[in-house]
Amino acid sequence: MEHDLNKRGSGLALLPFLIFIAIYLGAGLYLQAQGAEMAFYQFPSVTAMFIAVLAAFCMGRESIDQKFAVFARGAANENVLTMLMIYILAGAFSTVAKTMGGVEATVNLGLSLIPVELLTAGVFVISAFLGTATGTSVGTITSLVPIAVGLASESGLSVPMMLGACAGGAMFGDNLSMISDTTIAATKTQGCELKDKFRVNFFIAIPAAVVTLVILLVVARPEAAAVMEERSFELLKVLPYLLVLALAIIGVNVFLTLTIGILSAGIIGLVGGELTIFTYAQAIWNGFTGMSEVFFLALFCGGLSDLVAHHGGISWLISKLRGMMRGNKSAQVGMAALVSLADCATANNTVAIILCGNVARDISREYQVDPRRTASLLDVFSCVFQGIIPYGAQLLMAAALTTTTYNIAVNPVEIVPYMWYCWILAAFGLLSIFVPYADKVCRKNPWDWEKGRPVNKAD
C-alpha cells in the first residue's frame, strides 16, 4: 500500500508501534530477568499488537466507524491478503510433508552421504537444505540438533561450533526459502514476486554460504571418527520439497506451487501408509492453525500501518530519515539498519519485517530502490540479527535441546561466535549495497514505478 509522503507528519502517530515494541521487549526483558525459559516468546506478539491497535483507535478525532474503515482498508489490502493465503498454504505443506516423514527422510539422506571427516560442514549443508525446503529455521534446528550434537560429542568436536553450523545453515534456509515466513513477508510488503527476490537474495546468500563452508572444512575437522550408524530413508519422501523448490524458482504461481506440494506430499503419504484420508485432512488443518500467530500479526499490522499513515506517522518518519538518507545507497543502509534494530527489539525476524515493511516500501519509492532489492535487504538483515542475538528462538532452542538431550550445558552466548554464516552474510549484504553485483534481475527488468511491477517488454 502506498502512502502520501507529502501529508503533514506527526511523530505522535507512531506511538502505537512504540507501544508494541515496549510491551513485547519489556515483557521479554522482565521474564528473562526472572529466569524464564524462552523469555522473549512468553508474551504473545499478537496480544501486544492488539494493544497497539487499540491505542491507534484512541488517536485522532474521527469516529470509531471512520477509523475502522481506515483499519479495514489496510488489513484488506491485496498484498496483505495474498500474504495471509501464502502463509496458511505454506504451513499446510510443511505440516503434511513432515507428517508423512519428509523431514526425517531428508535428514537421514544427508547424514548417509556425509563422510565422517567432513561432519560439521556436512551438517551445515543438511541444515541449509532442510531450512530451504521447509521454510522454518526453528523446525530445522529441532530436527537436526539432537543428532548433530551426539555426533559432535563422539568425535571430539566443539559442541558450540556444531550448534553454530546447524543454526547457521537453518538461517540460510530461513533467509532464502520460497516458503519461509520472512520471504513471504518481505516480498508481499514490497509488492514483488518471490522468484525475483530469490534471484537477488541468491547472489548474497550463496557466496556467504560458500565462505562459511570453506571455514568449516578447514577448522572443524573431528579429532576422532564418529560412529555413523546406518540410517534408512525413502528418497520419494524428499521429492515434495524438491518439487516445490523447483516450481518456485522457475516462476510457477506460488498458490499453485504450494497446492501441488500439499497434494504430492499427501499422495506419497497415502501410498506409503503414513497418512490416511483423515490424518491427511488433519495435517492440512494443523498447518493452517500453526500459522495463526503470524496470520493475525500480519492482519493487525496491515490495518495498524494504515491508521498510523492516516495520522501522519509514516510521513513524519520519512521526513526525519531524509536527514540521514542522501540517496539510493544510504537509503538501503538505512532500511537494513531499521529492520536490524526491529529484530533486536522483537527477537523475531518475521515480526521485524512486518513492522518495517510499509515504511521500507515508502522509502524505496522515495529513493528509487528497486523493491526486489528492498525485500532482499529486509530478509537478509533480519535473519542476520535473528541468528546472532542470544535471546532469539533459534539459539535458545539449540542450547535447550543440547541440555535436555545430552545434559551438556551450553549458553546461547557461547554459540554466537560460531554463527559464521550470519556474520559473513552481513558482510556480503553490505557489500551488495555498494557493489550491486546481485542486482542482475533488477537491471535486466527495471522496476516500473507507475505500474508497480517490473518493466514488461511486451508493453
Short mmCIF file of C-alpha atoms in Angstrom, two decimals, residues 25-449:
data_model
loop_
_atom_site.label_atom_id
_atom_site.label_comp_id
_atom_site.label_asym_id
_atom_site.label_seq_id
_atom_site.Cartn_x
_atom_site.Cartn_y
_atom_site.Cartn_z
CA LEU A 25 10.53 -6.10 24.52
CA GLY A 26 9.68 -5.13 28.10
CA ALA A 27 7.91 -8.43 28.79
CA GLY A 28 10.86 -10.34 27.35
CA LEU A 29 13.42 -8.47 29.45
CA TYR A 30 11.33 -8.86 32.60
CA LEU A 31 10.80 -12.59 32.13
CA GLN A 32 14.45 -13.10 31.25
CA ALA A 33 15.43 -11.40 34.48
CA GLN A 34 13.09 -13.80 36.28
CA GLY A 35 14.91 -16.73 34.68
CA ALA A 36 12.03 -17.83 32.43
CA GLU A 37 12.88 -20.11 29.50
CA MET A 38 12.34 -18.63 26.02
CA ALA A 39 11.53 -15.37 27.80
CA PHE A 40 11.01 -13.29 24.64
CA TYR A 41 8.36 -15.73 23.42
CA GLN A 42 6.17 -15.92 26.53
CA PHE A 43 4.12 -12.78 25.83
CA PRO A 44 2.27 -13.37 22.53
CA SER A 45 3.21 -10.90 19.81
CA VAL A 46 -0.39 -10.84 18.59
CA THR A 47 -1.63 -9.68 22.01
CA ALA A 48 0.97 -6.91 22.07
CA MET A 49 -0.06 -5.89 18.54
CA PHE A 50 -3.75 -5.90 19.54
CA ILE A 51 -2.97 -3.48 22.37
CA ALA A 52 -1.14 -1.28 19.86
CA VAL A 53 -4.19 -1.36 17.57
CA LEU A 54 -6.42 -0.27 20.46
CA ALA A 55 -4.02 2.62 21.14
CA ALA A 56 -4.22 3.63 17.46
CA PHE A 57 -8.02 3.74 17.68
CA CYS A 58 -7.68 6.20 20.58
CA MET A 59 -5.83 8.68 18.36
CA GLY A 60 -7.37 11.28 16.08
CA ARG A 61 -10.77 12.98 16.12
CA GLU A 62 -12.59 10.74 13.65
CA SER A 63 -15.42 8.48 14.75
CA ILE A 64 -14.80 4.82 15.54
CA ASP A 65 -16.52 3.88 12.28
CA GLN A 66 -14.23 6.15 10.26
CA LYS A 67 -11.14 4.78 11.98
CA PHE A 68 -12.29 1.23 11.42
CA ALA A 69 -12.78 1.98 7.71
CA VAL A 70 -9.13 3.05 7.53
CA PHE A 71 -8.04 -0.02 9.52
CA ALA A 72 -10.08 -2.35 7.30
CA ARG A 73 -8.62 -0.79 4.15
CA GLY A 74 -5.12 -1.61 5.36
CA ALA A 75 -5.98 -5.09 6.65
CA ALA A 76 -7.84 -5.94 3.42
CA ASN A 77 -5.07 -4.68 1.16
CA GLU A 78 -4.37 -7.09 -1.71
CA ASN A 79 -0.76 -7.65 -0.62
CA VAL A 80 -1.81 -8.39 2.96
CA LEU A 81 -4.49 -10.88 1.91
CA THR A 82 -2.09 -12.53 -0.54
CA MET A 83 0.47 -12.83 2.24
CA LEU A 84 -2.11 -14.43 4.56
CA MET A 85 -3.11 -17.03 1.97
CA ILE A 86 0.52 -17.92 1.26
CA TYR A 87 1.17 -18.29 4.99
CA ILE A 88 -1.56 -20.86 5.54
CA LEU A 89 -0.71 -22.82 2.38
CA ALA A 90 2.98 -22.87 3.35
CA GLY A 91 2.01 -24.07 6.82
CA ALA A 92 -0.14 -26.83 5.36
CA PHE A 93 2.60 -28.01 3.00
CA SER A 94 5.23 -28.02 5.74
CA THR A 95 3.00 -29.95 8.15
CA VAL A 96 1.81 -32.56 5.62
CA ALA A 97 5.37 -33.15 4.36
CA LYS A 98 6.66 -33.55 7.91
CA THR A 99 3.79 -35.85 8.92
CA MET A 100 4.45 -38.22 6.02
CA GLY A 101 8.13 -38.45 7.05
CA GLY A 102 9.75 -35.90 4.73
CA VAL A 103 11.92 -34.20 7.36
CA GLU A 104 13.27 -37.49 8.77
CA ALA A 105 13.98 -38.78 5.26
CA THR A 106 15.85 -35.58 4.34
CA VAL A 107 18.00 -35.67 7.49
CA ASN A 108 18.81 -39.38 7.11
CA LEU A 109 19.62 -38.95 3.42
CA GLY A 110 22.05 -36.15 4.20
CA LEU A 111 23.76 -37.99 7.06
CA SER A 112 24.10 -41.10 4.90
CA LEU A 113 26.03 -39.11 2.29
CA ILE A 114 28.39 -37.23 4.64
CA PRO A 115 31.97 -38.53 5.09
CA VAL A 116 32.68 -38.55 8.85
CA GLU A 117 35.76 -36.33 8.44
CA LEU A 118 33.53 -33.59 6.97
CA LEU A 119 30.88 -33.88 9.66
CA THR A 120 30.47 -30.20 10.67
CA ALA A 121 30.49 -28.92 7.11
CA GLY A 122 28.04 -31.66 6.16
CA VAL A 123 25.65 -30.74 8.98
CA PHE A 124 25.76 -27.13 7.74
CA VAL A 125 24.78 -28.28 4.24
CA ILE A 126 21.99 -30.57 5.51
CA SER A 127 20.65 -27.80 7.73
CA ALA A 128 20.77 -25.31 4.84
CA PHE A 129 18.85 -27.65 2.54
CA LEU A 130 16.30 -28.61 5.19
CA GLY A 131 15.74 -24.96 6.14
CA THR A 132 15.28 -24.01 2.48
CA ALA A 133 12.92 -26.93 1.84
CA THR A 134 10.75 -26.49 4.92
CA GLY A 135 10.97 -22.71 5.34
CA THR A 136 11.48 -22.94 9.10
CA SER A 137 14.76 -22.38 10.92
CA VAL A 138 13.43 -23.43 14.34
CA GLY A 139 11.94 -26.60 12.87
CA THR A 140 15.26 -27.40 11.19
CA ILE A 141 17.17 -26.90 14.43
CA THR A 142 14.67 -29.03 16.36
CA SER A 143 15.05 -31.88 13.86
CA LEU A 144 18.83 -31.79 13.43
CA VAL A 145 20.44 -30.62 16.69
CA PRO A 146 19.78 -33.80 18.74
CA ILE A 147 21.56 -35.87 16.07
CA ALA A 148 24.34 -33.37 15.33
CA VAL A 149 25.30 -32.81 18.98
CA GLY A 150 25.55 -36.56 19.59
CA LEU A 151 27.92 -36.94 16.63
CA ALA A 152 29.95 -33.90 17.76
CA SER A 153 30.47 -35.23 21.28
CA GLU A 154 31.54 -38.63 19.91
CA SER A 155 34.13 -37.10 17.58
CA GLY A 156 35.62 -34.55 19.97
CA LEU A 157 34.27 -31.53 18.11
CA SER A 158 33.31 -28.31 19.87
CA VAL A 159 29.60 -28.56 20.64
CA PRO A 160 29.02 -24.77 20.31
CA MET A 161 30.75 -24.92 16.91
CA MET A 162 28.46 -27.74 15.79
CA LEU A 163 25.44 -25.79 17.03
CA GLY A 164 26.69 -22.74 15.12
CA ALA A 165 26.95 -24.80 11.92
CA CYS A 166 23.47 -26.22 12.41
CA ALA A 167 21.84 -22.88 13.31
CA GLY A 168 23.79 -21.08 10.56
CA GLY A 169 22.51 -23.50 7.93
CA ALA A 170 18.99 -23.09 9.30
CA MET A 171 19.25 -19.30 8.96
CA PHE A 172 20.45 -19.76 5.35
CA GLY A 173 17.22 -21.64 4.66
CA ASP A 174 15.09 -19.15 6.58
CA ASN A 175 16.55 -16.33 4.50
CA LEU A 176 16.45 -17.98 1.07
CA SER A 177 13.47 -20.34 1.24
CA MET A 178 10.50 -19.58 -1.01
CA ILE A 179 8.05 -20.61 1.72
CA SER A 180 9.61 -19.09 4.84
CA ASP A 181 7.65 -16.51 6.84
CA THR A 182 10.36 -13.94 6.23
CA THR A 183 10.39 -14.33 2.44
CA ILE A 184 6.62 -14.11 2.26
CA ALA A 185 6.51 -11.01 4.49
CA ALA A 186 9.38 -9.29 2.67
CA THR A 187 8.02 -9.83 -0.85
CA LYS A 188 4.39 -9.09 -0.12
CA THR A 189 5.07 -5.89 1.82
CA GLN A 190 7.21 -4.70 -1.10
CA GLY A 191 4.84 -5.91 -3.82
CA CYS A 192 7.35 -8.07 -5.71
CA GLU A 193 7.47 -11.72 -6.75
CA LEU A 194 9.08 -14.41 -4.61
CA LYS A 195 11.18 -15.68 -7.50
CA ASP A 196 12.60 -12.20 -8.22
CA LYS A 197 13.56 -11.63 -4.59
CA PHE A 198 15.12 -15.12 -4.61
CA ARG A 199 17.30 -14.19 -7.60
CA VAL A 200 18.65 -11.10 -5.85
CA ASN A 201 19.00 -12.85 -2.48
CA PHE A 202 20.69 -15.89 -4.05
CA PHE A 203 23.79 -13.91 -5.01
CA ILE A 204 24.15 -12.62 -1.45
CA ALA A 205 23.38 -15.84 0.45
CA ILE A 206 25.30 -18.32 -1.71
CA PRO A 207 28.73 -16.58 -1.52
CA ALA A 208 28.26 -16.27 2.26
CA ALA A 209 27.41 -19.99 2.47
CA VAL A 210 30.42 -20.98 0.34
CA VAL A 211 32.82 -18.95 2.52
CA THR A 212 31.26 -20.49 5.65
CA LEU A 213 31.62 -23.96 4.18
CA VAL A 214 35.33 -23.38 3.43
CA ILE A 215 35.91 -22.21 7.02
CA LEU A 216 34.14 -25.30 8.40
CA LEU A 217 36.14 -27.60 6.13
CA VAL A 218 39.39 -26.05 7.36
CA VAL A 219 38.84 -25.57 11.11
CA ALA A 220 36.09 -28.03 12.04
CA ARG A 221 37.58 -31.45 11.34
CA PRO A 222 36.87 -34.01 14.09
CA GLU A 223 39.60 -35.40 16.35
CA ALA A 224 38.12 -38.89 16.08
CA ALA A 225 35.74 -40.53 13.66
CA ALA A 226 32.19 -40.61 14.96
CA VAL A 227 30.23 -43.81 14.56
CA MET A 228 27.73 -43.11 11.80
CA GLU A 229 25.05 -45.72 12.17
CA GLU A 230 23.19 -46.70 9.02
CA ARG A 231 20.09 -44.57 8.53
CA SER A 232 17.18 -45.65 6.40
CA PHE A 233 15.36 -43.21 4.15
CA GLU A 234 12.98 -43.19 1.23
CA LEU A 235 14.11 -40.82 -1.50
CA LEU A 236 10.49 -40.42 -2.62
CA LYS A 237 9.69 -38.59 0.61
CA VAL A 238 12.20 -35.85 -0.24
CA LEU A 239 10.54 -35.29 -3.61
CA PRO A 240 7.81 -32.81 -2.48
CA TYR A 241 10.47 -30.44 -1.13
CA LEU A 242 12.46 -30.59 -4.36
CA LEU A 243 9.29 -30.16 -6.41
CA VAL A 244 8.16 -27.04 -4.54
CA LEU A 245 11.65 -25.54 -4.70
CA ALA A 246 11.93 -26.18 -8.45
CA LEU A 247 8.44 -24.86 -9.27
CA ALA A 248 9.02 -21.71 -7.22
CA ILE A 249 12.38 -20.99 -8.87
CA ILE A 250 11.04 -21.34 -12.42
CA GLY A 251 8.24 -18.93 -11.59
CA VAL A 252 5.10 -21.06 -11.26
CA ASN A 253 2.35 -19.20 -9.37
CA VAL A 254 3.02 -19.53 -5.63
CA PHE A 255 -0.53 -20.67 -4.82
CA LEU A 256 -0.32 -23.40 -7.45
CA THR A 257 3.19 -24.36 -6.32
CA LEU A 258 2.15 -24.84 -2.69
CA THR A 259 -1.06 -26.66 -3.65
CA ILE A 260 0.97 -29.08 -5.78
CA GLY A 261 3.32 -29.53 -2.81
CA ILE A 262 0.42 -30.32 -0.46
CA LEU A 263 -1.08 -32.80 -2.94
CA SER A 264 2.24 -34.52 -3.76
CA ALA A 265 3.19 -34.91 -0.08
CA GLY A 266 -0.29 -36.21 0.68
CA ILE A 267 -0.27 -38.76 -2.16
CA ILE A 268 3.16 -40.07 -1.13
CA GLY A 269 1.98 -40.35 2.48
CA LEU A 270 -1.25 -42.12 1.48
CA VAL A 271 0.51 -44.59 -0.81
CA GLY A 272 3.22 -45.30 1.79
CA GLY A 273 0.71 -45.76 4.60
CA GLU A 274 1.98 -42.89 6.76
CA LEU A 275 -1.26 -40.98 6.16
CA THR A 276 -4.92 -41.81 5.90
CA ILE A 277 -7.53 -39.52 4.38
CA PHE A 278 -8.39 -38.36 7.89
CA THR A 279 -4.82 -37.76 9.12
CA TYR A 280 -4.07 -36.02 5.82
CA ALA A 281 -7.02 -33.67 6.32
CA GLN A 282 -5.97 -33.12 9.94
CA ALA A 283 -2.38 -32.33 8.90
CA ILE A 284 -3.62 -29.67 6.47
CA TRP A 285 -5.76 -28.14 9.20
CA ASN A 286 -2.88 -28.27 11.70
CA GLY A 287 -0.74 -26.49 9.13
CA PHE A 288 -3.35 -23.76 8.75
CA THR A 289 -3.74 -23.25 12.50
CA GLY A 290 0.01 -23.49 13.07
CA MET A 291 0.38 -20.22 11.17
CA SER A 292 -2.23 -18.44 13.32
CA GLU A 293 0.25 -16.18 15.14
CA VAL A 294 1.89 -14.75 12.04
CA PHE A 295 -1.52 -14.69 10.28
CA PHE A 296 -3.14 -12.45 12.91
CA LEU A 297 0.03 -10.42 13.34
CA ALA A 298 0.12 -9.56 9.63
CA LEU A 299 -3.63 -8.78 9.61
CA PHE A 300 -3.42 -6.44 12.61
CA CYS A 301 -0.20 -4.82 11.40
CA GLY A 302 -1.67 -4.16 7.95
CA GLY A 303 -4.58 -2.27 9.47
CA LEU A 304 -2.41 -0.54 12.07
CA SER A 305 0.01 0.70 9.40
CA ASP A 306 -2.80 2.43 7.53
CA LEU A 307 -4.07 4.05 10.73
CA VAL A 308 -0.57 5.28 11.56
CA ALA A 309 -0.11 6.56 7.98
CA HIS A 310 -3.55 8.22 8.06
CA HIS A 311 -2.48 10.23 11.13
CA GLY A 312 0.82 11.24 9.54
CA GLY A 313 3.21 8.82 11.27
CA ILE A 314 4.82 7.43 8.11
CA SER A 315 5.29 10.91 6.60
CA TRP A 316 6.92 12.12 9.82
CA LEU A 317 9.30 9.16 9.96
CA ILE A 318 10.30 9.53 6.31
CA SER A 319 10.94 13.25 6.79
CA LYS A 320 13.28 12.50 9.72
CA LEU A 321 15.06 9.74 7.83
CA ARG A 322 15.67 12.10 4.89
CA GLY A 323 18.33 13.79 7.01
CA MET A 324 20.32 10.54 7.09
CA MET A 325 19.41 9.18 3.67
CA ARG A 326 21.08 11.22 0.96
CA GLY A 327 20.48 8.85 -1.92
CA ASN A 328 19.82 5.33 -3.12
CA LYS A 329 22.70 3.60 -1.30
CA SER A 330 22.30 5.39 2.02
CA ALA A 331 18.57 4.57 1.86
CA GLN A 332 19.45 0.89 1.53
CA VAL A 333 21.80 1.12 4.53
CA GLY A 334 19.04 2.90 6.46
CA MET A 335 16.48 0.18 5.70
CA ALA A 336 18.98 -2.53 6.67
CA ALA A 337 19.62 -0.74 9.97
CA LEU A 338 15.89 -0.24 10.57
CA VAL A 339 14.96 -3.92 10.23
CA SER A 340 18.06 -4.95 12.21
CA LEU A 341 17.03 -2.76 15.15
CA ALA A 342 13.45 -4.02 14.89
CA ASP A 343 14.70 -7.61 15.08
CA CYS A 344 16.88 -6.87 18.10
CA ALA A 345 13.83 -5.31 19.78
CA THR A 346 11.35 -8.09 18.94
CA ALA A 347 13.65 -11.16 18.69
CA ASN A 348 11.53 -12.30 15.76
CA ASN A 349 12.63 -11.71 12.16
CA THR A 350 9.15 -12.12 10.69
CA VAL A 351 7.71 -9.59 13.14
CA ALA A 352 10.57 -7.21 12.34
CA ILE A 353 9.87 -7.37 8.59
CA ILE A 354 6.12 -6.91 9.03
CA LEU A 355 6.75 -3.91 11.31
CA CYS A 356 9.18 -2.25 8.89
CA GLY A 357 7.66 -3.40 5.60
CA ASN A 358 5.40 -0.46 4.80
CA VAL A 359 7.95 2.14 5.91
CA ALA A 360 10.60 0.41 3.78
CA ARG A 361 8.24 0.42 0.80
CA ASP A 362 7.74 4.16 1.08
CA ILE A 363 11.50 4.73 1.46
CA SER A 364 12.09 2.57 -1.62
CA ARG A 365 9.74 4.69 -3.68
CA GLU A 366 11.22 7.93 -2.34
CA TYR A 367 14.80 6.95 -3.18
CA GLN A 368 14.10 4.68 -6.18
CA VAL A 369 15.37 1.50 -4.54
CA ASP A 370 14.12 -1.50 -6.51
CA PRO A 371 11.50 -3.36 -4.36
CA ARG A 372 13.20 -6.68 -5.15
CA ARG A 373 16.39 -5.28 -3.63
CA THR A 374 14.45 -3.90 -0.63
CA ALA A 375 12.76 -7.25 0.01
CA SER A 376 16.14 -8.95 -0.09
CA LEU A 377 17.69 -6.44 2.33
CA LEU A 378 14.83 -6.81 4.80
CA ASP A 379 15.12 -10.60 4.73
CA VAL A 380 18.93 -10.70 4.84
CA PHE A 381 19.45 -8.33 7.76
CA SER A 382 16.52 -9.58 9.83
CA CYS A 383 17.97 -13.09 9.51
CA VAL A 384 21.50 -11.89 10.29
CA PHE A 385 20.47 -10.45 13.63
CA GLN A 386 17.96 -13.20 14.41
CA GLY A 387 20.89 -15.61 14.13
CA ILE A 388 23.27 -13.71 16.39
CA ILE A 389 21.06 -12.40 19.20
CA PRO A 390 21.45 -14.91 22.06
CA TYR A 391 17.82 -14.41 23.10
CA GLY A 392 16.38 -15.39 19.69
CA ALA A 393 14.36 -18.60 19.36
CA GLN A 394 16.99 -20.28 17.17
CA LEU A 395 19.93 -20.14 19.61
CA LEU A 396 17.71 -20.64 22.65
CA MET A 397 16.23 -23.77 21.09
CA ALA A 398 19.65 -25.12 20.05
CA ALA A 399 21.05 -24.65 23.56
CA ALA A 400 17.95 -26.08 25.26
CA LEU A 401 17.90 -29.22 23.09
CA THR A 402 21.59 -29.83 23.82
CA THR A 403 20.99 -29.60 27.55
CA THR A 404 17.84 -31.73 27.64
CA THR A 405 19.04 -34.41 25.21
CA TYR A 406 22.67 -34.87 26.30
CA ASN A 407 22.88 -32.97 29.60
CA ILE A 408 25.59 -30.75 28.06
CA ALA A 409 25.19 -27.22 29.42
CA VAL A 410 25.54 -24.66 26.62
CA ASN A 411 24.76 -20.95 26.95
CA PRO A 412 23.37 -19.37 23.75
CA VAL A 413 26.08 -16.69 24.09
CA GLU A 414 28.70 -19.42 23.52
CA ILE A 415 27.17 -20.18 20.10
CA VAL A 416 27.23 -16.57 18.82
CA PRO A 417 30.96 -16.50 17.85
CA TYR A 418 30.40 -19.66 15.78
CA MET A 419 27.48 -18.22 13.82
CA TRP A 420 29.93 -17.64 10.98
CA TYR A 421 27.28 -17.78 8.30
CA CYS A 422 25.31 -14.87 9.78
CA TRP A 423 28.41 -12.69 10.28
CA ILE A 424 29.57 -13.38 6.72
CA LEU A 425 26.05 -12.84 5.35
CA ALA A 426 26.05 -9.37 6.95
CA ALA A 427 29.33 -8.57 5.19
CA PHE A 428 28.03 -9.70 1.79
CA GLY A 429 24.76 -7.89 2.40
CA LEU A 430 26.59 -4.60 2.96
CA LEU A 431 28.94 -5.27 0.05
CA SER A 432 25.96 -5.82 -2.27
CA ILE A 433 24.71 -2.30 -1.47
CA PHE A 434 27.90 -0.55 -2.55
CA VAL A 435 28.88 -3.05 -5.26
CA PRO A 436 25.50 -4.08 -6.75
CA TYR A 437 26.72 -7.42 -8.09
CA ALA A 438 23.49 -9.16 -7.01
CA ASP A 439 21.13 -6.88 -8.96
CA LYS A 440 21.25 -8.53 -12.37
CA VAL A 441 17.49 -9.19 -12.42
CA CYS A 442 16.84 -5.57 -11.39
CA ARG A 443 18.99 -4.21 -14.23
CA LYS A 444 17.56 -6.64 -16.78
CA ASN A 445 13.95 -5.77 -15.94
CA PRO A 446 13.90 -2.34 -14.24
CA TRP A 447 11.03 -1.54 -11.91
CA ASP A 448 8.11 0.39 -13.38
CA TRP A 449 7.13 2.69 -10.51
#
